[in-house]
Amino acid sequence: MHVIAHHDTPQCFEHPTQVHAYVDDIALVYIPSIPLKFSSQVVKIEERINNDMTELLNYAEKWHQPLNPNKTEFVVYH
Protein backbone atom coordinates (compact mmCIF):
# COMPACT_ATOMS: atom_id res chain seq x y z
CA MET A 1 0.00 0.00 0.00
CA HIS A 2 1.29 3.44 -0.93
CA VAL A 3 0.20 6.72 0.58
CA ILE A 4 0.90 9.68 -1.63
CA ALA A 5 0.38 13.27 -0.56
CA HIS A 6 0.23 15.97 -3.19
CA HIS A 7 0.57 19.13 -1.13
CA ASP A 8 1.10 21.24 -4.24
CA THR A 9 -2.09 20.21 -6.08
CA PRO A 10 -3.92 23.50 -5.39
CA GLN A 11 -1.08 25.39 -7.06
CA CYS A 12 -2.04 24.05 -10.50
CA PHE A 13 -5.32 25.98 -10.38
CA GLU A 14 -5.84 29.65 -11.30
CA HIS A 15 -7.04 30.54 -7.78
CA PRO A 16 -5.36 28.16 -5.30
CA THR A 17 -7.09 29.81 -2.34
CA GLN A 18 -10.45 28.64 -3.74
CA VAL A 19 -9.34 24.98 -3.77
CA HIS A 20 -10.35 22.75 -0.88
CA ALA A 21 -8.69 19.34 -0.72
CA TYR A 22 -9.10 16.47 1.72
CA VAL A 23 -7.53 13.06 1.14
CA ASP A 24 -8.58 12.15 -2.43
CA ASP A 25 -11.30 14.79 -2.82
CA ILE A 26 -10.88 18.23 -4.34
CA ALA A 27 -13.53 20.94 -4.33
CA LEU A 28 -13.11 24.04 -6.45
CA VAL A 29 -15.08 27.20 -5.76
CA TYR A 30 -15.81 29.53 -8.65
CA ILE A 31 -17.00 32.96 -7.58
CA PRO A 32 -18.29 35.18 -10.38
CA SER A 33 -17.38 38.81 -10.78
CA ILE A 34 -20.45 40.71 -9.54
CA PRO A 35 -20.01 43.74 -11.88
CA LEU A 36 -20.27 41.50 -14.97
CA LYS A 37 -23.58 40.68 -16.60
CA PHE A 38 -24.82 37.16 -15.90
CA SER A 39 -24.03 35.98 -19.44
CA SER A 40 -20.45 37.25 -19.10
CA GLN A 41 -20.11 35.63 -15.67
CA VAL A 42 -21.11 32.28 -17.15
CA VAL A 43 -18.54 32.58 -19.94
CA LYS A 44 -15.73 33.57 -17.53
CA ILE A 45 -16.53 30.74 -15.12
CA GLU A 46 -16.75 28.23 -17.98
CA GLU A 47 -13.30 29.35 -19.19
CA ARG A 48 -11.85 28.99 -15.69
CA ILE A 49 -13.37 25.55 -15.22
CA ASN A 50 -12.01 24.36 -18.58
CA ASN A 51 -8.54 25.77 -17.86
CA ASP A 52 -8.48 24.32 -14.35
CA MET A 53 -9.58 20.88 -15.54
CA THR A 54 -6.88 20.92 -18.22
CA GLU A 55 -4.26 21.86 -15.62
CA LEU A 56 -5.52 19.13 -13.26
CA LEU A 57 -5.32 16.56 -16.06
CA ASN A 58 -1.75 17.68 -16.88
CA TYR A 59 -0.80 17.48 -13.19
CA ALA A 60 -2.32 13.99 -12.83
CA GLU A 61 -0.54 12.74 -15.94
CA LYS A 62 2.78 14.25 -14.83
CA TRP A 63 2.62 12.43 -11.48
CA HIS A 64 1.04 9.22 -12.89
CA GLN A 65 -2.06 9.65 -10.73
CA PRO A 66 -5.12 8.60 -12.73
CA LEU A 67 -8.34 10.56 -12.34
CA ASN A 68 -11.70 8.85 -11.98
CA PRO A 69 -14.28 10.80 -14.03
CA ASN A 70 -17.05 8.58 -12.61
CA LYS A 71 -16.51 10.24 -9.23
CA THR A 72 -16.65 13.76 -10.67
CA GLU A 73 -19.61 15.97 -9.84
CA PHE A 74 -20.55 19.44 -10.96
CA VAL A 75 -22.68 21.22 -8.39
CA VAL A 76 -24.08 24.74 -8.72
CA TYR A 77 -25.01 26.68 -5.61
CA HIS A 78 -26.63 30.08 -5.93
PDB file of N, CA, C and O in Angstrom:
ATOM      1  N   MET A   1       0.848  -1.181   0.000  1.00  0.00           N
ATOM      2  CA  MET A   1       0.000   0.000   0.000  1.00  0.00           C
ATOM      3  C   MET A   1       0.885   1.233   0.000  1.00  0.00           C
ATOM      4  O   MET A   1       1.855   1.320   0.739  1.00  0.00           O
ATOM      5  N   HIS A   2       0.536   2.201  -0.845  1.00  0.00           N
ATOM      6  CA  HIS A   2       1.293   3.440  -0.931  1.00  0.00           C
ATOM      7  C   HIS A   2       0.396   4.615  -0.552  1.00  0.00           C
ATOM      8  O   HIS A   2      -0.741   4.697  -0.996  1.00  0.00           O
ATOM      9  N   VAL A   3       0.909   5.488   0.249  1.00  0.00           N
ATOM     10  CA  VAL A   3       0.202   6.716   0.582  1.00  0.00           C
ATOM     11  C   VAL A   3       0.962   7.860  -0.070  1.00  0.00           C
ATOM     12  O   VAL A   3       2.151   8.034   0.161  1.00  0.00           O
ATOM     13  N   ILE A   4       0.261   8.586  -0.897  1.00  0.00           N
ATOM     14  CA  ILE A   4       0.899   9.680  -1.627  1.00  0.00           C
ATOM     15  C   ILE A   4       0.183  10.973  -1.259  1.00  0.00           C
ATOM     16  O   ILE A   4      -1.035  11.060  -1.323  1.00  0.00           O
ATOM     17  N   ALA A   5       0.951  11.966  -0.875  1.00  0.00           N
ATOM     18  CA  ALA A   5       0.382  13.274  -0.560  1.00  0.00           C
ATOM     19  C   ALA A   5       0.847  14.269  -1.613  1.00  0.00           C
ATOM     20  O   ALA A   5       2.037  14.374  -1.893  1.00  0.00           O
ATOM     21  N   HIS A   6      -0.081  14.970  -2.185  1.00  0.00           N
ATOM     22  CA  HIS A   6       0.233  15.972  -3.189  1.00  0.00           C
ATOM     23  C   HIS A   6      -0.091  17.344  -2.601  1.00  0.00           C
ATOM     24  O   HIS A   6      -1.149  17.914  -2.863  1.00  0.00           O
ATOM     25  N   HIS A   7       0.812  17.847  -1.799  1.00  0.00           N
ATOM     26  CA  HIS A   7       0.570  19.126  -1.127  1.00  0.00           C
ATOM     27  C   HIS A   7       0.512  20.302  -2.097  1.00  0.00           C
ATOM     28  O   HIS A   7      -0.044  21.347  -1.782  1.00  0.00           O
ATOM     29  N   ASP A   8       1.053  20.140  -3.279  1.00  0.00           N
ATOM     30  CA  ASP A   8       1.098  21.240  -4.239  1.00  0.00           C
ATOM     31  C   ASP A   8      -0.051  21.212  -5.254  1.00  0.00           C
ATOM     32  O   ASP A   8      -0.116  22.069  -6.129  1.00  0.00           O
ATOM     33  N   THR A   9      -0.979  20.296  -5.119  1.00  0.00           N
ATOM     34  CA  THR A   9      -2.085  20.205  -6.081  1.00  0.00           C
ATOM     35  C   THR A   9      -2.828  21.527  -6.259  1.00  0.00           C
ATOM     36  O   THR A   9      -3.076  21.936  -7.387  1.00  0.00           O
ATOM     37  N   PRO A  10      -3.185  22.236  -5.191  1.00  0.00           N
ATOM     38  CA  PRO A  10      -3.916  23.499  -5.394  1.00  0.00           C
ATOM     39  C   PRO A  10      -3.174  24.516  -6.254  1.00  0.00           C
ATOM     40  O   PRO A  10      -3.798  25.365  -6.889  1.00  0.00           O
ATOM     41  N   GLN A  11      -1.861  24.419  -6.305  1.00  0.00           N
ATOM     42  CA  GLN A  11      -1.082  25.392  -7.063  1.00  0.00           C
ATOM     43  C   GLN A  11      -1.275  25.274  -8.578  1.00  0.00           C
ATOM     44  O   GLN A  11      -0.920  26.191  -9.313  1.00  0.00           O
ATOM     45  N   CYS A  12      -1.842  24.185  -9.049  1.00  0.00           N
ATOM     46  CA  CYS A  12      -2.042  24.050 -10.496  1.00  0.00           C
ATOM     47  C   CYS A  12      -3.303  24.775 -10.964  1.00  0.00           C
ATOM     48  O   CYS A  12      -3.526  24.903 -12.159  1.00  0.00           O
ATOM     49  N   PHE A  13      -4.091  25.283 -10.032  1.00  0.00           N
ATOM     50  CA  PHE A  13      -5.323  25.982 -10.382  1.00  0.00           C
ATOM     51  C   PHE A  13      -5.112  27.494 -10.406  1.00  0.00           C
ATOM     52  O   PHE A  13      -4.223  28.018  -9.748  1.00  0.00           O
ATOM     53  N   GLU A  14      -5.964  28.197 -11.148  1.00  0.00           N
ATOM     54  CA  GLU A  14      -5.840  29.645 -11.301  1.00  0.00           C
ATOM     55  C   GLU A  14      -5.950  30.375  -9.961  1.00  0.00           C
ATOM     56  O   GLU A  14      -5.245  31.348  -9.716  1.00  0.00           O
ATOM     57  N   HIS A  15      -6.848  29.922  -9.092  1.00  0.00           N
ATOM     58  CA  HIS A  15      -7.036  30.542  -7.777  1.00  0.00           C
ATOM     59  C   HIS A  15      -6.853  29.480  -6.687  1.00  0.00           C
ATOM     60  O   HIS A  15      -7.835  28.911  -6.204  1.00  0.00           O
ATOM     61  N   PRO A  16      -5.614  29.213  -6.285  1.00  0.00           N
ATOM     62  CA  PRO A  16      -5.356  28.156  -5.301  1.00  0.00           C
ATOM     63  C   PRO A  16      -6.093  28.343  -3.973  1.00  0.00           C
ATOM     64  O   PRO A  16      -6.400  27.372  -3.298  1.00  0.00           O
ATOM     65  N   THR A  17      -6.394  29.583  -3.611  1.00  0.00           N
ATOM     66  CA  THR A  17      -7.092  29.809  -2.343  1.00  0.00           C
ATOM     67  C   THR A  17      -8.547  29.359  -2.397  1.00  0.00           C
ATOM     68  O   THR A  17      -9.202  29.252  -1.368  1.00  0.00           O
ATOM     69  N   GLN A  18      -9.067  29.092  -3.598  1.00  0.00           N
ATOM     70  CA  GLN A  18     -10.445  28.643  -3.744  1.00  0.00           C
ATOM     71  C   GLN A  18     -10.512  27.127  -3.987  1.00  0.00           C
ATOM     72  O   GLN A  18     -11.502  26.606  -4.464  1.00  0.00           O
ATOM     73  N   VAL A  19      -9.416  26.433  -3.642  1.00  0.00           N
ATOM     74  CA  VAL A  19      -9.341  24.982  -3.772  1.00  0.00           C
ATOM     75  C   VAL A  19      -9.376  24.383  -2.368  1.00  0.00           C
ATOM     76  O   VAL A  19      -8.633  24.800  -1.487  1.00  0.00           O
ATOM     77  N   HIS A  20     -10.242  23.419  -2.176  1.00  0.00           N
ATOM     78  CA  HIS A  20     -10.352  22.752  -0.883  1.00  0.00           C
ATOM     79  C   HIS A  20     -10.116  21.265  -1.115  1.00  0.00           C
ATOM     80  O   HIS A  20     -10.852  20.624  -1.866  1.00  0.00           O
ATOM     81  N   ALA A  21      -9.065  20.744  -0.501  1.00  0.00           N
ATOM     82  CA  ALA A  21      -8.693  19.345  -0.721  1.00  0.00           C
ATOM     83  C   ALA A  21      -8.673  18.593   0.601  1.00  0.00           C
ATOM     84  O   ALA A  21      -8.241  19.119   1.631  1.00  0.00           O
ATOM     85  N   TYR A  22      -9.149  17.356   0.562  1.00  0.00           N
ATOM     86  CA  TYR A  22      -9.100  16.466   1.716  1.00  0.00           C
ATOM     87  C   TYR A  22      -8.943  15.049   1.188  1.00  0.00           C
ATOM     88  O   TYR A  22      -9.792  14.562   0.440  1.00  0.00           O
ATOM     89  N   VAL A  23      -7.871  14.411   1.569  1.00  0.00           N
ATOM     90  CA  VAL A  23      -7.530  13.061   1.143  1.00  0.00           C
ATOM     91  C   VAL A  23      -7.566  12.992  -0.391  1.00  0.00           C
ATOM     92  O   VAL A  23      -6.730  13.582  -1.036  1.00  0.00           O
ATOM     93  N   ASP A  24      -8.553  12.274  -0.974  1.00  0.00           N
ATOM     94  CA  ASP A  24      -8.585  12.150  -2.433  1.00  0.00           C
ATOM     95  C   ASP A  24      -9.709  12.979  -3.057  1.00  0.00           C
ATOM     96  O   ASP A  24     -10.089  12.765  -4.194  1.00  0.00           O
ATOM     97  N   ASP A  25     -10.231  13.936  -2.297  1.00  0.00           N
ATOM     98  CA  ASP A  25     -11.296  14.795  -2.818  1.00  0.00           C
ATOM     99  C   ASP A  25     -10.797  16.218  -2.992  1.00  0.00           C
ATOM    100  O   ASP A  25     -10.061  16.737  -2.159  1.00  0.00           O
ATOM    101  N   ILE A  26     -11.223  16.836  -4.065  1.00  0.00           N
ATOM    102  CA  ILE A  26     -10.884  18.233  -4.336  1.00  0.00           C
ATOM    103  C   ILE A  26     -12.179  18.953  -4.670  1.00  0.00           C
ATOM    104  O   ILE A  26     -12.961  18.488  -5.494  1.00  0.00           O
ATOM    105  N   ALA A  27     -12.386  20.081  -4.010  1.00  0.00           N
ATOM    106  CA  ALA A  27     -13.528  20.939  -4.331  1.00  0.00           C
ATOM    107  C   ALA A  27     -12.981  22.279  -4.806  1.00  0.00           C
ATOM    108  O   ALA A  27     -12.078  22.841  -4.196  1.00  0.00           O
ATOM    109  N   LEU A  28     -13.513  22.751  -5.905  1.00  0.00           N
ATOM    110  CA  LEU A  28     -13.112  24.042  -6.454  1.00  0.00           C
ATOM    111  C   LEU A  28     -14.295  24.985  -6.360  1.00  0.00           C
ATOM    112  O   LEU A  28     -15.416  24.631  -6.712  1.00  0.00           O
ATOM    113  N   VAL A  29     -14.041  26.190  -5.883  1.00  0.00           N
ATOM    114  CA  VAL A  29     -15.085  27.198  -5.756  1.00  0.00           C
ATOM    115  C   VAL A  29     -14.856  28.244  -6.843  1.00  0.00           C
ATOM    116  O   VAL A  29     -13.754  28.779  -6.968  1.00  0.00           O
ATOM    117  N   TYR A  30     -15.881  28.514  -7.609  1.00  0.00           N
ATOM    118  CA  TYR A  30     -15.813  29.529  -8.651  1.00  0.00           C
ATOM    119  C   TYR A  30     -16.771  30.648  -8.274  1.00  0.00           C
ATOM    120  O   TYR A  30     -17.981  30.454  -8.228  1.00  0.00           O
ATOM    121  N   ILE A  31     -16.212  31.813  -7.995  1.00  0.00           N
ATOM    122  CA  ILE A  31     -16.997  32.960  -7.578  1.00  0.00           C
ATOM    123  C   ILE A  31     -17.027  33.960  -8.731  1.00  0.00           C
ATOM    124  O   ILE A  31     -15.981  34.447  -9.159  1.00  0.00           O
ATOM    125  N   PRO A  32     -18.212  34.269  -9.238  1.00  0.00           N
ATOM    126  CA  PRO A  32     -18.293  35.178 -10.380  1.00  0.00           C
ATOM    127  C   PRO A  32     -17.978  36.618  -9.987  1.00  0.00           C
ATOM    128  O   PRO A  32     -18.090  36.994  -8.828  1.00  0.00           O
ATOM    129  N   SER A  33     -17.604  37.387 -10.974  1.00  0.00           N
ATOM    130  CA  SER A  33     -17.381  38.812 -10.777  1.00  0.00           C
ATOM    131  C   SER A  33     -18.744  39.501 -10.788  1.00  0.00           C
ATOM    132  O   SER A  33     -19.440  39.495 -11.804  1.00  0.00           O
ATOM    133  N   ILE A  34     -19.122  40.103  -9.681  1.00  0.00           N
ATOM    134  CA  ILE A  34     -20.446  40.707  -9.538  1.00  0.00           C
ATOM    135  C   ILE A  34     -20.714  41.817 -10.574  1.00  0.00           C
ATOM    136  O   ILE A  34     -21.823  41.920 -11.081  1.00  0.00           O
ATOM    137  N   PRO A  35     -19.715  42.666 -10.917  1.00  0.00           N
ATOM    138  CA  PRO A  35     -20.013  43.739 -11.882  1.00  0.00           C
ATOM    139  C   PRO A  35     -20.355  43.248 -13.288  1.00  0.00           C
ATOM    140  O   PRO A  35     -20.951  43.981 -14.071  1.00  0.00           O
ATOM    141  N   LEU A  36     -19.986  42.019 -13.622  1.00  0.00           N
ATOM    142  CA  LEU A  36     -20.271  41.501 -14.967  1.00  0.00           C
ATOM    143  C   LEU A  36     -21.732  41.094 -15.101  1.00  0.00           C
ATOM    144  O   LEU A  36     -22.360  40.668 -14.141  1.00  0.00           O
ATOM    145  N   LYS A  37     -22.250  41.197 -16.322  1.00  0.00           N
ATOM    146  CA  LYS A  37     -23.584  40.685 -16.604  1.00  0.00           C
ATOM    147  C   LYS A  37     -23.555  39.169 -16.409  1.00  0.00           C
ATOM    148  O   LYS A  37     -22.516  38.532 -16.544  1.00  0.00           O
ATOM    149  N   PHE A  38     -24.740  38.605 -16.136  1.00  0.00           N
ATOM    150  CA  PHE A  38     -24.821  37.164 -15.899  1.00  0.00           C
ATOM    151  C   PHE A  38     -24.224  36.363 -17.049  1.00  0.00           C
ATOM    152  O   PHE A  38     -23.467  35.417 -16.838  1.00  0.00           O
ATOM    153  N   SER A  39     -24.536  36.737 -18.285  1.00  0.00           N
ATOM    154  CA  SER A  39     -24.032  35.976 -19.437  1.00  0.00           C
ATOM    155  C   SER A  39     -22.501  36.016 -19.493  1.00  0.00           C
ATOM    156  O   SER A  39     -21.860  35.021 -19.846  1.00  0.00           O
ATOM    157  N   SER A  40     -21.915  37.149 -19.131  1.00  0.00           N
ATOM    158  CA  SER A  40     -20.453  37.254 -19.104  1.00  0.00           C
ATOM    159  C   SER A  40     -19.867  36.446 -17.949  1.00  0.00           C
ATOM    160  O   SER A  40     -18.793  35.867 -18.074  1.00  0.00           O
ATOM    161  N   GLN A  41     -20.563  36.429 -16.814  1.00  0.00           N
ATOM    162  CA  GLN A  41     -20.109  35.631 -15.670  1.00  0.00           C
ATOM    163  C   GLN A  41     -20.034  34.164 -16.047  1.00  0.00           C
ATOM    164  O   GLN A  41     -19.056  33.482 -15.732  1.00  0.00           O
ATOM    165  N   VAL A  42     -21.052  33.688 -16.748  1.00  0.00           N
ATOM    166  CA  VAL A  42     -21.107  32.281 -17.148  1.00  0.00           C
ATOM    167  C   VAL A  42     -19.934  31.946 -18.062  1.00  0.00           C
ATOM    168  O   VAL A  42     -19.265  30.918 -17.893  1.00  0.00           O
ATOM    169  N   VAL A  43     -19.648  32.815 -19.007  1.00  0.00           N
ATOM    170  CA  VAL A  43     -18.543  32.581 -19.943  1.00  0.00           C
ATOM    171  C   VAL A  43     -17.216  32.548 -19.195  1.00  0.00           C
ATOM    172  O   VAL A  43     -16.390  31.658 -19.410  1.00  0.00           O
ATOM    173  N   LYS A  44     -16.992  33.507 -18.289  1.00  0.00           N
ATOM    174  CA  LYS A  44     -15.732  33.566 -17.530  1.00  0.00           C
ATOM    175  C   LYS A  44     -15.558  32.330 -16.657  1.00  0.00           C
ATOM    176  O   LYS A  44     -14.475  31.750 -16.581  1.00  0.00           O
ATOM    177  N   ILE A  45     -16.618  31.917 -15.979  1.00  0.00           N
ATOM    178  CA  ILE A  45     -16.528  30.736 -15.117  1.00  0.00           C
ATOM    179  C   ILE A  45     -16.288  29.483 -15.961  1.00  0.00           C
ATOM    180  O   ILE A  45     -15.492  28.626 -15.594  1.00  0.00           O
ATOM    181  N   GLU A  46     -16.954  29.384 -17.100  1.00  0.00           N
ATOM    182  CA  GLU A  46     -16.746  28.232 -17.978  1.00  0.00           C
ATOM    183  C   GLU A  46     -15.285  28.170 -18.444  1.00  0.00           C
ATOM    184  O   GLU A  46     -14.682  27.095 -18.462  1.00  0.00           O
ATOM    185  N   GLU A  47     -14.712  29.309 -18.788  1.00  0.00           N
ATOM    186  CA  GLU A  47     -13.303  29.352 -19.193  1.00  0.00           C
ATOM    187  C   GLU A  47     -12.398  28.902 -18.054  1.00  0.00           C
ATOM    188  O   GLU A  47     -11.464  28.122 -18.263  1.00  0.00           O
ATOM    189  N   ARG A  48     -12.664  29.388 -16.839  1.00  0.00           N
ATOM    190  CA  ARG A  48     -11.850  28.987 -15.689  1.00  0.00           C
ATOM    191  C   ARG A  48     -11.963  27.499 -15.414  1.00  0.00           C
ATOM    192  O   ARG A  48     -10.968  26.833 -15.128  1.00  0.00           O
ATOM    193  N   ILE A  49     -13.175  26.978 -15.467  1.00  0.00           N
ATOM    194  CA  ILE A  49     -13.369  25.546 -15.224  1.00  0.00           C
ATOM    195  C   ILE A  49     -12.587  24.735 -16.258  1.00  0.00           C
ATOM    196  O   ILE A  49     -11.872  23.795 -15.903  1.00  0.00           O
ATOM    197  N   ASN A  50     -12.716  25.094 -17.534  1.00  0.00           N
ATOM    198  CA  ASN A  50     -12.006  24.358 -18.582  1.00  0.00           C
ATOM    199  C   ASN A  50     -10.496  24.440 -18.396  1.00  0.00           C
ATOM    200  O   ASN A  50      -9.788  23.432 -18.525  1.00  0.00           O
ATOM    201  N   ASN A  51      -9.980  25.621 -18.093  1.00  0.00           N
ATOM    202  CA  ASN A  51      -8.537  25.774 -17.864  1.00  0.00           C
ATOM    203  C   ASN A  51      -8.084  24.972 -16.652  1.00  0.00           C
ATOM    204  O   ASN A  51      -7.049  24.300 -16.688  1.00  0.00           O
ATOM    205  N   ASP A  52      -8.851  25.060 -15.562  1.00  0.00           N
ATOM    206  CA  ASP A  52      -8.478  24.323 -14.348  1.00  0.00           C
ATOM    207  C   ASP A  52      -8.505  22.816 -14.568  1.00  0.00           C
ATOM    208  O   ASP A  52      -7.626  22.094 -14.084  1.00  0.00           O
ATOM    209  N   MET A  53      -9.503  22.322 -15.297  1.00  0.00           N
ATOM    210  CA  MET A  53      -9.583  20.879 -15.542  1.00  0.00           C
ATOM    211  C   MET A  53      -8.428  20.415 -16.429  1.00  0.00           C
ATOM    212  O   MET A  53      -7.882  19.326 -16.238  1.00  0.00           O
ATOM    213  N   THR A  54      -8.033  21.252 -17.379  1.00  0.00           N
ATOM    214  CA  THR A  54      -6.881  20.924 -18.220  1.00  0.00           C
ATOM    215  C   THR A  54      -5.612  20.866 -17.379  1.00  0.00           C
ATOM    216  O   THR A  54      -4.804  19.934 -17.507  1.00  0.00           O
ATOM    217  N   GLU A  55      -5.440  21.839 -16.495  1.00  0.00           N
ATOM    218  CA  GLU A  55      -4.261  21.856 -15.617  1.00  0.00           C
ATOM    219  C   GLU A  55      -4.264  20.657 -14.668  1.00  0.00           C
ATOM    220  O   GLU A  55      -3.219  20.059 -14.409  1.00  0.00           O
ATOM    221  N   LEU A  56      -5.432  20.295 -14.144  1.00  0.00           N
ATOM    222  CA  LEU A  56      -5.517  19.128 -13.259  1.00  0.00           C
ATOM    223  C   LEU A  56      -5.156  17.853 -14.019  1.00  0.00           C
ATOM    224  O   LEU A  56      -4.422  17.006 -13.509  1.00  0.00           O
ATOM    225  N   LEU A  57      -5.648  17.722 -15.239  1.00  0.00           N
ATOM    226  CA  LEU A  57      -5.315  16.556 -16.058  1.00  0.00           C
ATOM    227  C   LEU A  57      -3.812  16.498 -16.318  1.00  0.00           C
ATOM    228  O   LEU A  57      -3.191  15.437 -16.191  1.00  0.00           O
ATOM    229  N   ASN A  58      -3.205  17.635 -16.661  1.00  0.00           N
ATOM    230  CA  ASN A  58      -1.752  17.680 -16.879  1.00  0.00           C
ATOM    231  C   ASN A  58      -0.993  17.289 -15.617  1.00  0.00           C
ATOM    232  O   ASN A  58      -0.016  16.542 -15.670  1.00  0.00           O
ATOM    233  N   TYR A  59      -1.436  17.796 -14.477  1.00  0.00           N
ATOM    234  CA  TYR A  59      -0.803  17.481 -13.190  1.00  0.00           C
ATOM    235  C   TYR A  59      -0.904  15.975 -12.910  1.00  0.00           C
ATOM    236  O   TYR A  59       0.072  15.333 -12.535  1.00  0.00           O
ATOM    237  N   ALA A  60      -2.100  15.418 -13.100  1.00  0.00           N
ATOM    238  CA  ALA A  60      -2.317  13.993 -12.831  1.00  0.00           C
ATOM    239  C   ALA A  60      -1.459  13.119 -13.750  1.00  0.00           C
ATOM    240  O   ALA A  60      -0.890  12.120 -13.311  1.00  0.00           O
ATOM    241  N   GLU A  61      -1.366  13.512 -15.010  1.00  0.00           N
ATOM    242  CA  GLU A  61      -0.538  12.740 -15.945  1.00  0.00           C
ATOM    243  C   GLU A  61       0.943  12.853 -15.585  1.00  0.00           C
ATOM    244  O   GLU A  61       1.677  11.866 -15.648  1.00  0.00           O
ATOM    245  N   LYS A  62       1.372  14.045 -15.197  1.00  0.00           N
ATOM    246  CA  LYS A  62       2.779  14.252 -14.830  1.00  0.00           C
ATOM    247  C   LYS A  62       3.185  13.343 -13.671  1.00  0.00           C
ATOM    248  O   LYS A  62       4.274  12.772 -13.663  1.00  0.00           O
ATOM    249  N   TRP A  63       2.304  13.211 -12.678  1.00  0.00           N
ATOM    250  CA  TRP A  63       2.621  12.428 -11.480  1.00  0.00           C
ATOM    251  C   TRP A  63       2.061  11.010 -11.538  1.00  0.00           C
ATOM    252  O   TRP A  63       2.072  10.303 -10.542  1.00  0.00           O
ATOM    253  N   HIS A  64       1.566  10.589 -12.700  1.00  0.00           N
ATOM    254  CA  HIS A  64       1.039   9.222 -12.892  1.00  0.00           C
ATOM    255  C   HIS A  64      -0.032   8.883 -11.859  1.00  0.00           C
ATOM    256  O   HIS A  64      -0.035   7.800 -11.273  1.00  0.00           O
ATOM    257  N   GLN A  65      -0.938   9.838 -11.652  1.00  0.00           N
ATOM    258  CA  GLN A  65      -2.056   9.651 -10.734  1.00  0.00           C
ATOM    259  C   GLN A  65      -3.353   9.726 -11.535  1.00  0.00           C
ATOM    260  O   GLN A  65      -3.817  10.809 -11.866  1.00  0.00           O
ATOM    261  N   PRO A  66      -3.917   8.581 -11.884  1.00  0.00           N
ATOM    262  CA  PRO A  66      -5.117   8.599 -12.731  1.00  0.00           C
ATOM    263  C   PRO A  66      -6.300   9.271 -12.036  1.00  0.00           C
ATOM    264  O   PRO A  66      -6.446   9.199 -10.812  1.00  0.00           O
ATOM    265  N   LEU A  67      -7.115   9.940 -12.834  1.00  0.00           N
ATOM    266  CA  LEU A  67      -8.338  10.557 -12.337  1.00  0.00           C
ATOM    267  C   LEU A  67      -9.506   9.644 -12.641  1.00  0.00           C
ATOM    268  O   LEU A  67      -9.503   8.930 -13.637  1.00  0.00           O
ATOM    269  N   ASN A  68     -10.512   9.671 -11.782  1.00  0.00           N
ATOM    270  CA  ASN A  68     -11.700   8.852 -11.985  1.00  0.00           C
ATOM    271  C   ASN A  68     -12.874   9.768 -12.350  1.00  0.00           C
ATOM    272  O   ASN A  68     -13.509  10.347 -11.463  1.00  0.00           O
ATOM    273  N   PRO A  69     -13.186   9.910 -13.638  1.00  0.00           N
ATOM    274  CA  PRO A  69     -14.284  10.801 -14.026  1.00  0.00           C
ATOM    275  C   PRO A  69     -15.642  10.340 -13.507  1.00  0.00           C
ATOM    276  O   PRO A  69     -16.565  11.140 -13.402  1.00  0.00           O
ATOM    277  N   ASN A  70     -15.776   9.067 -13.145  1.00  0.00           N
ATOM    278  CA  ASN A  70     -17.046   8.576 -12.610  1.00  0.00           C
ATOM    279  C   ASN A  70     -17.341   9.145 -11.226  1.00  0.00           C
ATOM    280  O   ASN A  70     -18.476   9.119 -10.773  1.00  0.00           O
ATOM    281  N   LYS A  71     -16.318   9.645 -10.557  1.00  0.00           N
ATOM    282  CA  LYS A  71     -16.510  10.241  -9.227  1.00  0.00           C
ATOM    283  C   LYS A  71     -16.622  11.765  -9.296  1.00  0.00           C
ATOM    284  O   LYS A  71     -16.706  12.431  -8.283  1.00  0.00           O
ATOM    285  N   THR A  72     -16.635  12.309 -10.499  1.00  0.00           N
ATOM    286  CA  THR A  72     -16.654  13.756 -10.666  1.00  0.00           C
ATOM    287  C   THR A  72     -18.090  14.281 -10.657  1.00  0.00           C
ATOM    288  O   THR A  72     -18.952  13.718 -11.312  1.00  0.00           O
ATOM    289  N   GLU A  73     -18.288  15.342  -9.895  1.00  0.00           N
ATOM    290  CA  GLU A  73     -19.613  15.975  -9.839  1.00  0.00           C
ATOM    291  C   GLU A  73     -19.478  17.458 -10.118  1.00  0.00           C
ATOM    292  O   GLU A  73     -18.488  18.078  -9.746  1.00  0.00           O
ATOM    293  N   PHE A  74     -20.475  18.010 -10.748  1.00  0.00           N
ATOM    294  CA  PHE A  74     -20.547  19.442 -10.965  1.00  0.00           C
ATOM    295  C   PHE A  74     -21.790  19.917 -10.223  1.00  0.00           C
ATOM    296  O   PHE A  74     -22.903  19.492 -10.519  1.00  0.00           O
ATOM    297  N   VAL A  75     -21.584  20.760  -9.226  1.00  0.00           N
ATOM    298  CA  VAL A  75     -22.685  21.225  -8.394  1.00  0.00           C
ATOM    299  C   VAL A  75     -22.738  22.747  -8.447  1.00  0.00           C
ATOM    300  O   VAL A  75     -21.700  23.406  -8.286  1.00  0.00           O
ATOM    301  N   VAL A  76     -23.905  23.286  -8.680  1.00  0.00           N
ATOM    302  CA  VAL A  76     -24.077  24.741  -8.720  1.00  0.00           C
ATOM    303  C   VAL A  76     -24.875  25.161  -7.496  1.00  0.00           C
ATOM    304  O   VAL A  76     -25.984  24.650  -7.269  1.00  0.00           O
ATOM    305  N   TYR A  77     -24.309  26.073  -6.743  1.00  0.00           N
ATOM    306  CA  TYR A  77     -25.013  26.683  -5.612  1.00  0.00           C
ATOM    307  C   TYR A  77     -25.212  28.150  -5.948  1.00  0.00           C
ATOM    308  O   TYR A  77     -24.322  28.805  -6.463  1.00  0.00           O
ATOM    309  N   HIS A  78     -26.378  28.649  -5.666  1.00  0.00           N
ATOM    310  CA  HIS A  78     -26.627  30.078  -5.926  1.00  0.00           C
ATOM    311  C   HIS A  78     -27.521  30.655  -4.861  1.00  0.00           C
ATOM    312  O   HIS A  78     -28.150  29.986  -4.125  1.00  0.00           O
TER     313      HIS A  78
END
